[in-house]
Short mmCIF file of C-alpha atoms in Angstrom, two decimals:
data_model
loop_
_atom_site.label_atom_id
_atom_site.label_comp_id
_atom_site.label_asym_id
_atom_site.label_seq_id
_atom_site.Cartn_x
_atom_site.Cartn_y
_atom_site.Cartn_z
CA MET A 571 107.27 65.10 75.11
CA SER A 572 107.76 66.22 71.49
CA LYS A 573 104.70 67.42 69.59
CA ASN A 574 106.52 67.40 66.28
CA PRO A 575 105.15 65.29 63.42
CA THR A 576 106.78 61.88 63.09
CA ALA A 577 108.08 60.11 60.00
CA LEU A 578 109.13 56.52 59.34
CA ILE A 579 111.92 56.06 56.78
CA ILE A 580 112.56 52.58 55.36
CA ASP A 581 115.75 52.00 53.37
CA ASP A 582 118.60 49.51 53.68
CA GLU A 583 121.18 52.10 52.62
CA PRO A 584 122.41 54.05 55.69
CA ASP A 585 123.47 57.05 53.58
CA ILE A 586 119.96 57.44 52.13
CA CYS A 587 118.37 57.08 55.56
CA GLU A 588 120.69 59.77 56.92
CA LEU A 589 119.95 62.16 54.04
CA LEU A 590 116.21 61.74 54.39
CA SER A 591 116.36 62.00 58.19
CA LEU A 592 118.39 65.22 58.11
CA THR A 593 116.05 66.73 55.53
CA LEU A 594 112.97 65.97 57.60
CA GLN A 595 114.56 66.94 60.88
CA GLY A 596 115.31 70.30 59.30
CA MET A 597 111.54 70.61 58.89
CA ASP A 598 110.99 69.91 62.63
CA ILE A 599 109.86 66.34 61.97
CA ASP A 600 110.97 63.53 64.26
CA THR A 601 112.26 60.54 62.31
CA HIS A 602 112.53 56.80 62.87
CA THR A 603 114.24 54.40 60.49
CA ALA A 604 114.01 50.75 59.50
CA GLY A 605 116.16 48.73 57.13
CA ASN A 606 113.60 46.15 56.02
CA LEU A 607 109.90 45.33 55.83
CA ALA A 608 109.81 43.37 59.07
CA GLY A 609 111.27 46.27 61.05
CA ALA A 610 108.89 48.72 59.37
CA ARG A 611 105.82 46.65 60.22
CA THR A 612 106.97 46.34 63.84
CA LEU A 613 107.34 50.12 64.19
CA LEU A 614 104.01 50.81 62.44
CA ASN A 615 102.26 48.44 64.84
CA ARG A 616 103.85 50.07 67.89
CA ARG A 617 103.23 53.77 67.25
CA ASN A 618 101.48 56.32 65.06
CA PHE A 619 103.31 58.08 62.24
CA ASP A 620 102.33 61.11 60.20
CA ILE A 621 104.14 59.97 57.05
CA CYS A 622 106.09 56.98 55.80
CA LEU A 623 108.84 57.01 53.13
CA THR A 624 109.94 53.65 51.77
CA ASP A 625 112.45 52.51 49.21
CA MET A 626 111.19 50.14 46.54
CA ARG A 627 113.99 47.56 46.91
CA LEU A 628 114.39 46.07 50.39
CA PRO A 629 116.20 42.95 51.66
CA ASP A 630 113.03 41.04 52.52
CA GLY A 631 110.63 42.34 49.85
CA ASN A 632 109.78 45.60 48.13
CA GLY A 633 108.00 48.85 48.79
CA LEU A 634 104.87 47.66 47.02
CA ASP A 635 104.45 44.95 49.66
CA LEU A 636 104.58 47.59 52.38
CA VAL A 637 102.13 49.90 50.59
CA GLU A 638 99.63 47.07 50.28
CA TRP A 639 100.13 46.02 53.92
CA MET A 640 99.63 49.61 55.11
CA GLN A 641 96.38 50.01 53.17
CA ASN A 642 95.00 47.07 55.16
CA ASN A 643 96.57 47.83 58.54
CA THR A 644 97.45 51.55 58.83
CA PRO A 645 95.45 53.27 56.06
CA GLU A 646 95.54 56.59 57.94
CA VAL A 647 99.31 56.95 57.37
CA PRO A 648 100.28 58.50 54.00
CA VAL A 649 103.06 56.47 52.39
CA ALA A 650 105.36 57.68 49.59
CA VAL A 651 107.73 55.41 47.70
CA ILE A 652 111.28 56.15 46.56
CA THR A 653 111.83 54.78 43.05
CA ALA A 654 114.85 54.41 40.83
CA HIS A 655 115.19 57.18 38.26
CA GLY A 656 112.91 56.54 35.30
CA ASN A 657 111.18 53.53 36.88
CA VAL A 658 107.72 54.60 35.76
CA GLU A 659 106.09 51.19 36.15
CA SER A 660 106.92 50.88 39.85
CA ALA A 661 105.72 54.40 40.61
CA VAL A 662 102.42 53.84 38.82
CA GLN A 663 101.88 50.48 40.53
CA ALA A 664 102.56 52.02 43.94
CA LEU A 665 100.01 54.77 43.31
CA LYS A 666 97.44 52.21 42.17
CA LEU A 667 97.96 50.27 45.41
CA GLY A 668 97.28 53.40 47.47
CA ALA A 669 100.62 55.20 47.86
CA PHE A 670 100.22 58.91 48.51
CA ASP A 671 103.01 59.94 46.12
CA PHE A 672 106.51 59.01 44.95
CA VAL A 673 109.97 60.56 44.69
CA SER A 674 112.73 59.50 42.31
CA LYS A 675 116.40 58.80 43.02
CA PRO A 676 118.61 60.74 43.21
CA VAL A 677 116.32 62.48 45.68
CA ASN A 678 115.42 66.05 44.77
CA VAL A 679 115.43 67.65 48.24
CA PRO A 680 113.15 70.65 47.43
CA ALA A 681 110.62 68.29 45.79
CA LEU A 682 110.84 65.97 48.81
CA ARG A 683 110.12 68.85 51.19
CA LYS A 684 107.03 69.84 49.20
CA LEU A 685 105.82 66.24 49.13
CA VAL A 686 106.17 65.95 52.91
CA GLN A 687 104.45 69.30 53.53
CA THR A 688 101.50 68.20 51.43
CA SER A 689 101.26 64.84 53.17
CA LEU A 690 101.22 66.49 56.60
CA ARG A 691 98.25 68.59 55.51
CA ILE A 692 96.30 65.37 55.00
CA ASN A 693 96.13 64.61 58.72
CA LYS A 694 95.01 68.17 59.44
CA HIS A 695 92.30 68.17 56.79
CA ARG A 696 88.92 66.54 57.28
CA LEU A 697 87.53 65.07 54.09
CA GLY A 698 84.00 65.75 52.95
CA GLY A 699 81.76 68.75 52.52
CA GLY A 700 82.56 69.57 48.92
CA ASP A 701 80.65 66.69 47.38
CA LYS A 702 77.33 68.07 48.70
CA GLN A 703 77.18 70.00 45.43
CA LEU A 704 76.97 66.74 43.51
CA LEU A 705 73.19 66.42 43.40
CA GLY A 706 71.18 63.23 43.14
CA THR A 707 70.27 60.11 45.04
CA SER A 708 70.93 57.49 42.36
CA ASP A 709 73.36 54.62 42.92
CA ALA A 710 75.42 55.94 39.99
CA ILE A 711 76.02 59.36 41.54
CA ALA A 712 76.48 57.84 45.00
CA GLY A 713 79.31 55.80 43.51
CA VAL A 714 80.92 58.99 42.16
CA ARG A 715 80.69 60.64 45.59
CA GLU A 716 82.29 57.60 47.17
CA MET A 717 85.10 57.65 44.63
CA ILE A 718 85.69 61.38 45.22
CA ALA A 719 86.13 60.79 48.95
CA LYS A 720 88.50 57.91 48.23
CA VAL A 721 90.78 59.63 45.73
CA ALA A 722 90.79 63.06 47.40
CA ARG A 723 93.29 61.91 49.98
CA SER A 724 95.70 60.44 47.43
CA GLN A 725 98.06 62.43 45.25
CA ALA A 726 97.80 59.93 42.38
CA PRO A 727 96.81 61.40 39.01
CA VAL A 728 93.12 60.84 38.30
CA HIS A 729 91.56 60.69 34.85
CA ILE A 730 87.85 61.53 34.67
CA GLY A 731 85.96 60.10 31.73
CA GLY A 732 82.44 60.75 30.58
CA GLU A 733 80.36 62.34 27.86
CA SER A 734 80.35 66.09 27.27
CA GLY A 735 78.14 67.94 29.73
CA THR A 736 78.19 65.35 32.50
CA GLY A 737 80.09 67.56 34.98
CA LYS A 738 83.67 66.30 34.77
CA GLU A 739 85.13 69.66 35.85
CA LEU A 740 82.76 69.76 38.84
CA VAL A 741 84.03 66.32 39.90
CA ALA A 742 87.62 67.54 39.54
CA ARG A 743 86.85 70.59 41.71
CA LEU A 744 85.26 68.40 44.38
CA ILE A 745 88.30 66.12 44.47
CA HIS A 746 90.43 69.23 45.01
CA GLU A 747 88.10 70.77 47.61
CA SER A 748 87.76 67.49 49.53
CA GLY A 749 91.50 66.97 49.92
CA PRO A 750 94.50 68.53 51.68
CA ARG A 751 95.12 70.98 48.80
CA ALA A 752 91.74 72.68 49.21
CA SER A 753 93.27 75.98 50.40
CA LYS A 754 95.59 76.12 47.39
CA PRO A 755 94.73 77.01 43.76
CA PHE A 756 92.57 74.93 41.47
CA VAL A 757 93.67 75.77 37.93
CA PRO A 758 91.52 74.40 35.09
CA VAL A 759 92.81 74.54 31.51
CA ASN A 760 91.15 73.47 28.26
CA CYS A 761 93.95 71.78 26.35
CA GLY A 762 92.11 72.20 23.06
CA ALA A 763 91.83 75.97 23.43
CA ILE A 764 95.56 76.82 23.57
CA PRO A 765 97.35 77.46 20.25
CA GLY A 766 100.05 74.86 19.66
CA GLU A 767 102.86 77.40 19.34
CA LEU A 768 102.02 78.89 22.75
CA MET A 769 101.46 75.67 24.69
CA GLU A 770 104.94 75.28 26.15
CA SER A 771 104.97 78.88 27.36
CA GLU A 772 101.45 78.57 28.79
CA PHE A 773 102.21 75.39 30.70
CA PHE A 774 105.80 76.00 31.83
CA GLY A 775 106.26 79.79 31.59
CA HIS A 776 109.03 81.71 29.82
CA LYS A 777 111.90 84.12 30.36
CA LYS A 778 111.87 87.65 29.01
CA GLY A 779 113.28 87.75 25.48
CA SER A 780 113.12 83.97 24.97
CA PHE A 781 111.00 84.48 21.84
CA THR A 782 109.34 87.30 19.91
CA GLY A 783 106.65 88.84 22.09
CA ALA A 784 108.13 87.65 25.40
CA VAL A 785 108.41 91.15 26.86
CA SER A 786 108.57 89.95 30.49
CA ASP A 787 109.03 86.83 32.58
CA LYS A 788 105.90 84.72 32.87
CA ASP A 789 104.94 81.91 35.22
CA GLY A 790 103.18 78.99 33.56
CA LEU A 791 100.11 77.04 34.61
CA PHE A 792 102.12 74.56 36.69
CA VAL A 793 103.59 77.37 38.80
CA ALA A 794 100.16 79.02 39.04
CA ALA A 795 98.82 75.79 40.52
CA GLU A 796 101.70 75.42 43.01
CA GLY A 797 100.57 73.49 46.07
CA GLY A 798 97.17 72.91 44.48
CA THR A 799 95.62 71.12 41.53
CA LEU A 800 96.06 71.48 37.77
CA PHE A 801 93.05 70.18 35.85
CA LEU A 802 93.74 69.30 32.21
CA ASP A 803 90.38 69.27 30.49
CA GLU A 804 90.18 67.64 27.05
CA VAL A 805 93.66 66.23 27.59
CA ALA A 806 93.29 64.10 24.45
CA ASP A 807 93.72 67.29 22.41
CA LEU A 808 97.33 67.78 23.55
CA PRO A 809 99.74 67.55 20.58
CA LEU A 810 102.35 64.80 20.75
CA HIS A 811 105.29 67.16 21.39
CA MET A 812 103.53 68.51 24.49
CA GLN A 813 102.68 65.02 25.67
CA VAL A 814 106.42 64.24 25.81
CA LYS A 815 107.13 67.37 27.86
CA LEU A 816 104.19 66.74 30.20
CA LEU A 817 105.40 63.20 30.85
CA ARG A 818 108.79 64.53 31.93
CA VAL A 819 107.23 67.07 34.29
CA ILE A 820 105.16 64.35 35.94
CA GLN A 821 108.24 62.17 36.37
CA GLU A 822 110.65 64.87 37.57
CA LYS A 823 108.13 67.07 39.44
CA ALA A 824 109.88 70.10 37.93
CA VAL A 825 109.36 72.50 35.02
CA ARG A 826 111.82 74.39 32.86
CA PRO A 827 110.46 77.73 31.55
CA VAL A 828 111.14 78.52 27.90
CA GLY A 829 114.54 80.21 27.66
CA GLU A 830 115.63 79.06 31.13
CA THR A 831 118.47 76.64 31.83
CA LEU A 832 117.43 75.63 35.35
CA GLU A 833 114.43 73.61 36.39
CA LYS A 834 111.99 74.73 39.07
CA ALA A 835 110.48 72.15 41.44
CA VAL A 836 106.67 72.13 41.45
CA ASP A 837 104.19 70.49 43.80
CA VAL A 838 100.99 69.99 41.83
CA ARG A 839 98.19 67.40 41.88
CA LEU A 840 97.29 66.48 38.30
CA LEU A 841 93.72 65.71 37.28
CA SER A 842 92.59 65.25 33.68
CA ALA A 843 89.44 64.63 31.70
CA THR A 844 88.20 64.07 28.17
CA HIS A 845 85.00 62.98 26.46
CA LYS A 846 87.08 60.86 24.06
CA ASP A 847 88.14 57.26 24.57
CA LEU A 848 91.79 57.68 25.59
CA ALA A 849 92.57 53.99 25.16
CA GLU A 850 91.30 54.23 21.59
CA GLN A 851 93.47 57.33 21.04
CA VAL A 852 96.48 55.30 22.21
CA ARG A 853 95.67 52.52 19.75
CA HIS A 854 95.45 55.06 16.93
CA GLY A 855 98.79 56.62 17.89
CA SER A 856 97.43 60.08 18.69
CA PHE A 857 98.10 59.73 22.44
CA ARG A 858 101.29 58.37 23.99
CA GLU A 859 100.87 55.08 25.83
CA ASP A 860 103.39 56.01 28.55
CA LEU A 861 101.56 59.27 29.29
CA TYR A 862 98.23 57.44 29.27
CA TYR A 863 99.38 55.17 32.09
CA ARG A 864 100.79 58.11 34.08
CA ILE A 865 97.66 60.28 34.03
CA ASN A 866 95.29 57.33 34.24
CA VAL A 867 96.62 55.85 37.49
CA ILE A 868 93.11 56.14 38.92
CA GLU A 869 90.20 56.23 36.48
CA MET A 870 86.70 57.31 37.26
CA ARG A 871 83.72 57.92 35.01
CA VAL A 872 80.88 60.40 35.41
CA PRO A 873 77.60 58.76 34.34
CA ALA A 874 75.46 60.25 31.60
CA LEU A 875 72.21 61.83 32.78
CA ARG A 876 70.14 59.19 30.95
CA GLN A 877 71.82 56.62 33.20
CA ARG A 878 70.44 58.30 36.33
CA PRO A 879 66.94 59.61 35.44
CA GLU A 880 65.94 59.56 39.11
CA ASP A 881 68.26 62.55 39.65
CA ILE A 882 66.59 64.79 37.06
CA ASP A 883 64.03 66.30 39.47
CA ALA A 884 66.70 67.30 42.02
CA LEU A 885 68.90 68.81 39.31
CA ALA A 886 65.96 70.65 37.75
CA ASN A 887 64.94 72.15 41.10
CA TYR A 888 68.51 73.28 41.73
CA PHE A 889 68.84 74.94 38.33
CA LEU A 890 65.42 76.60 38.59
CA SER A 891 66.30 78.07 41.99
CA LYS A 892 69.63 79.34 40.66
CA LEU A 893 68.11 80.74 37.45
CA GLY A 894 65.18 82.27 39.31
CA THR A 895 67.59 84.25 41.49
CA GLU A 896 69.62 85.37 38.47
CA MET A 897 66.53 86.34 36.45
CA ASN A 898 64.60 87.81 39.40
CA ILE A 899 61.73 85.33 39.01
CA ALA A 900 60.08 84.27 42.26
CA ASP A 901 59.26 80.60 42.78
CA PRO A 902 59.99 79.18 39.28
CA ARG A 903 58.57 75.68 38.84
CA LEU A 904 57.71 72.90 36.42
CA ASP A 905 54.20 71.58 36.01
CA ALA A 906 53.62 67.83 36.18
CA GLN A 907 53.65 67.26 32.41
CA ALA A 908 56.88 69.23 31.96
CA SER A 909 58.56 67.24 34.75
CA ARG A 910 57.46 63.97 33.18
CA ALA A 911 58.73 65.05 29.76
CA LEU A 912 62.16 65.81 31.22
CA ARG A 913 62.33 62.46 33.00
CA GLU A 914 61.55 60.65 29.74
CA TYR A 915 64.02 62.63 27.62
CA SER A 916 67.38 61.03 26.77
CA PHE A 917 69.51 64.19 27.26
CA PRO A 918 72.26 63.70 24.66
CA GLY A 919 73.82 66.91 26.05
CA ASN A 920 73.55 65.66 29.65
CA VAL A 921 73.39 67.99 32.67
CA ARG A 922 74.57 70.97 30.64
CA GLU A 923 71.66 70.47 28.25
CA LEU A 924 69.19 70.26 31.14
CA GLU A 925 70.37 73.64 32.43
CA ASN A 926 70.12 75.18 28.95
CA ILE A 927 66.61 73.77 28.44
CA LEU A 928 65.43 75.23 31.76
CA GLU A 929 67.04 78.61 31.12
CA ARG A 930 65.32 78.85 27.74
CA ALA A 931 61.99 77.66 29.16
CA LEU A 932 62.10 80.09 32.07
CA THR A 933 62.66 82.91 29.59
CA LEU A 934 59.63 81.87 27.52
CA CYS A 935 57.14 80.87 30.24
CA ASP A 936 54.52 83.00 32.00
CA ASP A 937 54.77 83.83 35.72
CA GLY A 938 57.63 81.38 36.31
CA LYS A 939 55.46 78.31 35.64
CA ILE A 940 57.04 76.08 32.98
CA THR A 941 54.67 73.92 30.96
CA VAL A 942 55.48 71.14 28.52
CA ASP A 943 55.03 73.64 25.67
CA ASP A 944 57.83 75.82 27.08
CA ILE A 945 60.52 73.15 27.06
CA GLN A 946 62.04 72.56 23.65
CA LEU A 947 63.51 69.08 23.41
CA ARG A 948 65.30 67.50 20.48
CA GLY A 949 62.39 65.20 19.71
CA GLU A 950 63.84 62.02 21.21
CA THR A 951 62.74 60.41 24.45
CA GLN A 952 63.74 57.35 26.34
CA ALA A 953 61.82 54.21 25.60
CA SER A 954 58.96 53.52 27.96
CA PRO A 955 59.13 50.49 30.26
CA ASP A 956 56.49 48.74 28.09
CA GLU A 957 58.93 48.69 25.18
CA PHE A 958 61.14 46.33 27.16
CA GLY A 959 58.36 43.79 27.67
CA ASP A 960 58.07 42.71 31.30
CA THR A 961 61.49 44.17 32.20
CA THR A 962 62.06 47.85 32.94
CA LEU A 963 65.27 49.65 31.99
CA LEU A 964 66.31 49.76 35.64
CA ALA A 965 65.75 46.01 35.94
CA GLN A 966 67.96 45.43 32.92
CA LEU A 967 70.70 47.53 34.53
CA ASP A 968 70.32 45.47 37.73
CA ASP A 969 70.77 42.30 35.69
CA LEU A 970 73.99 43.68 34.15
CA GLN A 971 75.34 44.62 37.60
CA ARG A 972 74.38 41.21 38.99
CA ASP A 973 76.16 39.38 36.18
CA ALA A 974 79.32 41.49 36.57
CA ILE A 975 79.44 40.93 40.35
CA VAL A 976 78.86 37.18 40.10
CA LYS A 977 81.59 36.88 37.46
CA ALA A 978 84.04 38.86 39.63
CA LEU A 979 83.25 36.71 42.68
CA GLU A 980 83.79 33.54 40.69
CA GLU A 981 87.11 34.79 39.27
CA THR A 982 88.37 35.65 42.77
CA ARG A 983 87.02 32.45 44.38
CA TYR A 984 84.45 34.50 46.29
CA ASN A 985 87.01 36.79 47.94
CA LYS A 986 84.93 39.97 48.28
CA THR A 987 87.94 42.24 48.84
CA LYS A 988 89.61 41.06 45.63
CA ALA A 989 86.29 41.13 43.75
CA ALA A 990 85.73 44.76 44.77
CA LYS A 991 89.20 45.68 43.46
CA LEU A 992 88.51 43.82 40.22
CA LEU A 993 85.25 45.74 39.77
CA GLY A 994 86.87 49.07 40.67
CA ILE A 995 84.52 49.76 43.61
CA SER A 996 84.95 49.80 47.38
CA PHE A 997 84.32 46.77 49.57
CA ARG A 998 81.41 48.60 51.18
CA ALA A 999 79.86 49.37 47.80
CA LEU A 1000 80.20 45.73 46.75
CA ARG A 1001 78.60 44.51 49.97
CA TYR A 1002 75.71 46.95 49.49
CA ARG A 1003 75.11 45.81 45.91
CA ILE A 1004 75.29 42.10 46.85
CA LYS A 1005 72.57 42.69 49.42
CA LYS A 1006 70.47 44.93 47.19
CA LEU A 1007 70.61 42.56 44.21
CA GLY A 1008 69.95 39.48 46.33
CA ILE A 1009 73.13 37.65 45.37
CA GLU A 1010 73.58 34.49 47.44
#
């Protein structure tokens, strides 16, 4: 009995099925084919597959129907869609519905091989582990952990929003480390730190002699991240001419180094982040709308520290332990008044500011014991519960959540699965919140 991986190919064009089958068989993958949705569902119900490739246009429906069906019936099988050249909308919609990746027609065989190799690593990789570094017990941070586990398996581009200092790069690293690309490079780049005239060379590489100063061939950031993840931090700072080139790379899955005539296929997971409002940047014309929808297929937001004050103690203890080791201070600690002051502070600089405050305080304090006089805050604190009358801040947040959930349930006629999708959370998270908030 064969122990080779198995693939299901769905396309009503025999020539395409044969091309895809031969390509995968050359990779020691056993293939099965179907010409329509009905045949595909029958095969998926009968046996296990390691990957599924489906065309978008089928005689009895389209690939999106199959992607949605598989998410409900065979979610363990990665599915990639084959789209017509330039059909951005279909590719984005497939990724939103849960497709692992996509490939454009005419099929680029090297890119297809890389896609399949990455998908096969999914079934060999156990998710989890990495997000243990994301400290805190609040509902807000639990939701981020849950989202990390969910998106780590996908290859869809993820955009991470949030204020400066909230830990967006850490979240990007955890998505990488929790997925099938964990053994490959994670390459972070600050888009605002690269001079405009060097951007194309930095991202795509260059050939020797292609411009003044190009004394040797150079691989760009996409090639450096081959097989892994490229994290574009502060992506809103990309100039418009680079946004056009980045869009093409995402669509074609290939880069062309400066001075080169041939393109090079690349297999890279793209994550991005910015503290700016990207939708607002699109409205102002400083960010391309088509690129916005390509990098923002899945959106997640890292909460500000003031939105999860119950996590401050855990974060403070972690930073003190780390700083104590670095500064050779045994058993650094906060006294009760200092801890209370931190919990009541609004942290405009978020987690990064908390670490800086503790580092400064540990330098100034005596014998590793930090008092309220050692921590230098900006002079603003969160309002006390009394300032909200009979309602605490947490109760107000509960009311906002309750209203949003009730509205979503009403709009979906109390279909919890659809309501969870509308709210952008998992079914399990919705069920937990309904119970916690006492929603009938």
